[in-house]
């Protein structure tokens, strides 16, 4: 009789979309809800706080300080570290991982910066595929208004309007089986319920870590 090893039961749920669409608020609400329901949840984000993530944050202030190829390599290096140190171990130990941005952001943002989208996706063979990618859709101008008005922040070099329009066009064209699009112009509570209706069925099925 062969011994069958247990199937890892973790889930990877990623949150994608242009800036100011409310991803972080919804991640917080979902993490709280899932914890209350007894699940073991980790919320994390990219760019990370690691060495590459810190280099990336410096770029926000002066995007011209490196080439677009170097910029892409930094995001991929940051993700590789995140996968090895946090995402894969968490999934293998059965946790639900909520990740604020993942490789679809690289496809959209570095794609908008002139790099080839298909090549970017193909470079991510090392990264576990998400079980679910929730793509927040809202007009770019609304996101910008939320950043500058609501949060009182100024726009970084990635958040300039012409750039974000290109980013949102790439997001809109992505066609992958695990993507679900949501209308992020709705009130917070409506978005929260929609997200829960996408996530709960997923927790009832099992996953094989790739
Ligand atoms: P953001 O989610 O705003 O992080 P933080 O709030 O910590 O600053 O992401 C920062 C910017 O980085 C955002 O404008 C999108 C961009 N970005 C990329 O260009 N490529 C990527 O792969 C990722 C993950 C983010």
Tab-separated table of N, CA and C in Angstrom, residues 129-185:
chain	number	residue	atom	x	y	z
A	129	UNK	N	1.059	29.895	-8.878
A	129	UNK	CA	-0.073	30.574	-9.512
A	129	UNK	C	-1.102	30.917	-8.449
A	130	UNK	N	-1.713	32.075	-8.558
A	130	UNK	CA	-2.770	32.386	-7.588
A	130	UNK	C	-3.965	31.449	-7.789
A	131	UNK	N	-4.663	31.155	-6.703
A	131	UNK	CA	-5.948	30.464	-6.827
A	131	UNK	C	-6.995	31.445	-7.319
A	132	UNK	N	-6.779	32.707	-6.940
A	132	UNK	CA	-7.730	33.752	-7.304
A	132	UNK	C	-6.973	35.079	-7.384
A	133	UNK	N	-7.182	35.801	-8.481
A	133	UNK	CA	-6.643	37.168	-8.586
A	133	UNK	C	-7.840	38.098	-8.708
A	134	UNK	N	-8.050	38.925	-7.695
A	134	UNK	CA	-9.180	39.853	-7.725
A	134	UNK	C	-8.681	41.162	-8.313
A	135	UNK	N	-9.238	41.493	-9.463
A	135	UNK	CA	-8.782	42.680	-10.184
A	135	UNK	C	-9.757	43.824	-9.926
A	136	UNK	N	-9.279	44.842	-9.221
A	136	UNK	CA	-10.111	46.003	-8.866
A	136	UNK	C	-10.167	46.954	-10.056
A	137	UNK	N	-11.372	47.196	-10.556
A	137	UNK	CA	-11.505	48.078	-11.712
A	137	UNK	C	-12.217	49.373	-11.319
A	138	UNK	N	-11.577	50.485	-11.646
A	138	UNK	CA	-12.176	51.808	-11.422
A	138	UNK	C	-11.467	52.768	-12.366
A	139	UNK	N	-12.149	53.849	-12.765
A	139	UNK	CA	-11.474	54.813	-13.636
A	139	UNK	C	-10.203	55.330	-12.947
A	140	UNK	N	-9.162	55.460	-13.739
A	140	UNK	CA	-7.873	55.912	-13.224
A	140	UNK	C	-8.005	57.235	-12.472
A	141	UNK	N	-8.859	58.128	-12.997
A	141	UNK	CA	-9.006	59.449	-12.366
A	141	UNK	C	-9.579	59.335	-10.954
A	142	UNK	N	-10.431	58.341	-10.731
A	142	UNK	CA	-10.999	58.145	-9.395
A	142	UNK	C	-9.906	57.699	-8.417
A	143	UNK	N	-9.067	56.770	-8.869
A	143	UNK	CA	-7.967	56.302	-8.022
A	143	UNK	C	-7.035	57.445	-7.660
A	144	UNK	N	-6.750	58.289	-8.639
A	144	UNK	CA	-5.847	59.414	-8.398
A	144	UNK	C	-6.468	60.396	-7.412
A	145	UNK	N	-7.763	60.617	-7.562
A	145	UNK	CA	-8.478	61.517	-6.645
A	145	UNK	C	-8.431	60.968	-5.218
A	146	UNK	N	-8.560	59.642	-5.086
A	146	UNK	CA	-8.510	59.037	-3.745
A	146	UNK	C	-7.113	59.212	-3.127
A	147	UNK	N	-6.085	59.101	-3.957
A	147	UNK	CA	-4.719	59.216	-3.432
A	147	UNK	C	-4.419	60.659	-3.015
A	148	UNK	N	-4.738	61.592	-3.909
A	148	UNK	CA	-4.359	62.977	-3.638
A	148	UNK	C	-5.347	63.684	-2.714
A	149	UNK	N	-6.659	63.395	-2.882
A	149	UNK	CA	-7.669	64.034	-2.044
A	149	UNK	C	-7.796	63.334	-0.707
A	150	UNK	N	-8.283	62.084	-0.775
A	150	UNK	CA	-8.568	61.323	0.440
A	150	UNK	C	-7.338	61.121	1.311
A	151	UNK	N	-6.283	60.563	0.736
A	151	UNK	CA	-5.115	60.226	1.543
A	151	UNK	C	-4.185	61.407	1.767
A	152	UNK	N	-4.390	62.457	0.954
A	152	UNK	CA	-3.518	63.623	1.085
A	152	UNK	C	-2.099	63.368	0.619
A	153	UNK	N	-1.886	62.259	-0.104
A	153	UNK	CA	-0.540	61.943	-0.602
A	153	UNK	C	-0.312	62.630	-1.936
A	154	UNK	N	0.962	62.741	-2.319
A	154	UNK	CA	1.223	63.188	-3.686
A	154	UNK	C	1.503	61.954	-4.539
A	155	UNK	N	1.447	62.136	-5.852
A	155	UNK	CA	1.582	60.993	-6.760
A	155	UNK	C	3.052	60.640	-6.954
A	156	UNK	N	3.381	59.339	-6.855
A	156	UNK	CA	4.759	58.957	-7.169
A	156	UNK	C	4.900	58.758	-8.678
A	157	UNK	N	6.120	58.426	-9.111
A	157	UNK	CA	6.385	58.359	-10.549
A	157	UNK	C	5.589	57.266	-11.269
A	158	UNK	N	5.078	56.273	-10.501
A	158	UNK	CA	4.304	55.204	-11.123
A	158	UNK	C	2.844	55.609	-11.288
A	159	UNK	N	2.450	56.678	-10.606
A	159	UNK	CA	1.036	57.016	-10.504
A	159	UNK	C	0.596	58.152	-11.428
A	160	UNK	N	1.454	58.566	-12.333
A	160	UNK	CA	1.097	59.626	-13.272
A	160	UNK	C	-0.026	59.137	-14.198
A	161	UNK	N	-0.957	60.052	-14.524
A	161	UNK	CA	-2.204	59.625	-15.166
A	161	UNK	C	-2.007	58.884	-16.499
A	162	UNK	N	-1.130	59.386	-17.370
A	162	UNK	CA	-0.969	58.739	-18.691
A	162	UNK	C	-0.434	57.328	-18.485
A	163	UNK	N	0.460	57.193	-17.517
A	163	UNK	CA	1.028	55.880	-17.225
A	163	UNK	C	-0.060	54.935	-16.720
A	164	UNK	N	-0.889	55.434	-15.780
A	164	UNK	CA	-1.911	54.563	-15.196
A	164	UNK	C	-2.977	54.163	-16.220
A	165	UNK	N	-3.212	55.007	-17.203
A	165	UNK	CA	-4.168	54.621	-18.245
A	165	UNK	C	-3.616	53.434	-19.035
A	166	UNK	N	-2.332	53.482	-19.367
A	166	UNK	CA	-1.719	52.328	-20.061
A	166	UNK	C	-1.772	51.081	-19.177
A	167	UNK	N	-1.487	51.274	-17.882
A	167	UNK	CA	-1.527	50.149	-16.938
A	167	UNK	C	-2.922	49.517	-16.930
A	168	UNK	N	-3.962	50.374	-16.853
A	168	UNK	CA	-5.322	49.826	-16.744
A	168	UNK	C	-5.721	49.135	-18.043
A	169	UNK	N	-5.199	49.590	-19.172
A	169	UNK	CA	-5.520	48.913	-20.445
A	169	UNK	C	-4.916	47.504	-20.464
A	170	UNK	N	-3.720	47.384	-19.927
A	170	UNK	CA	-3.109	46.042	-19.901
A	170	UNK	C	-3.871	45.136	-18.933
A	171	UNK	N	-4.193	45.669	-17.748
A	171	UNK	CA	-5.002	44.866	-16.811
A	171	UNK	C	-6.280	44.393	-17.507
A	172	UNK	N	-6.917	45.309	-18.243
A	172	UNK	CA	-8.206	44.978	-18.881
A	172	UNK	C	-8.051	43.870	-19.924
A	173	UNK	N	-6.869	43.793	-20.534
A	173	UNK	CA	-6.682	42.811	-21.603
A	173	UNK	C	-6.198	41.454	-21.083
A	174	UNK	N	-5.806	41.373	-19.821
A	174	UNK	CA	-5.282	40.102	-19.299
A	174	UNK	C	-6.402	39.064	-19.275
A	175	UNK	N	-6.077	37.867	-19.742
A	175	UNK	CA	-7.093	36.833	-19.808
A	175	UNK	C	-6.517	35.545	-19.210
A	176	UNK	N	-6.724	35.372	-17.925
A	176	UNK	CA	-6.198	34.187	-17.242
A	176	UNK	C	-7.325	33.598	-16.405
A	177	UNK	N	-7.350	32.279	-16.286
A	177	UNK	CA	-8.531	31.635	-15.704
A	177	UNK	C	-8.810	32.021	-14.251
A	178	UNK	N	-7.780	32.435	-13.529
A	178	UNK	CA	-8.002	32.728	-12.102
A	178	UNK	C	-8.340	34.198	-11.837
A	179	UNK	N	-8.471	35.016	-12.874
A	179	UNK	CA	-8.806	36.430	-12.668
A	179	UNK	C	-10.318	36.622	-12.527
A	180	UNK	N	-10.707	37.382	-11.502
A	180	UNK	CA	-12.100	37.825	-11.368
A	180	UNK	C	-12.070	39.343	-11.240
A	181	UNK	N	-12.901	40.009	-12.022
A	181	UNK	CA	-12.902	41.474	-12.023
A	181	UNK	C	-14.022	41.997	-11.135
A	182	UNK	N	-13.719	43.037	-10.345
A	182	UNK	CA	-14.793	43.616	-9.537
A	182	UNK	C	-14.869	45.122	-9.776
A	183	UNK	N	-16.075	45.649	-9.610
A	183	UNK	CA	-16.315	47.073	-9.803
A	183	UNK	C	-15.933	47.798	-8.510
A	184	UNK	N	-14.763	48.422	-8.533
A	184	UNK	CA	-14.230	49.036	-7.311
A	184	UNK	C	-14.787	50.438	-7.076
A	185	UNK	N	-15.750	50.869	-7.917
A	185	UNK	CA	-16.374	52.178	-7.669
A	185	UNK	C	-17.524	52.028	-6.672
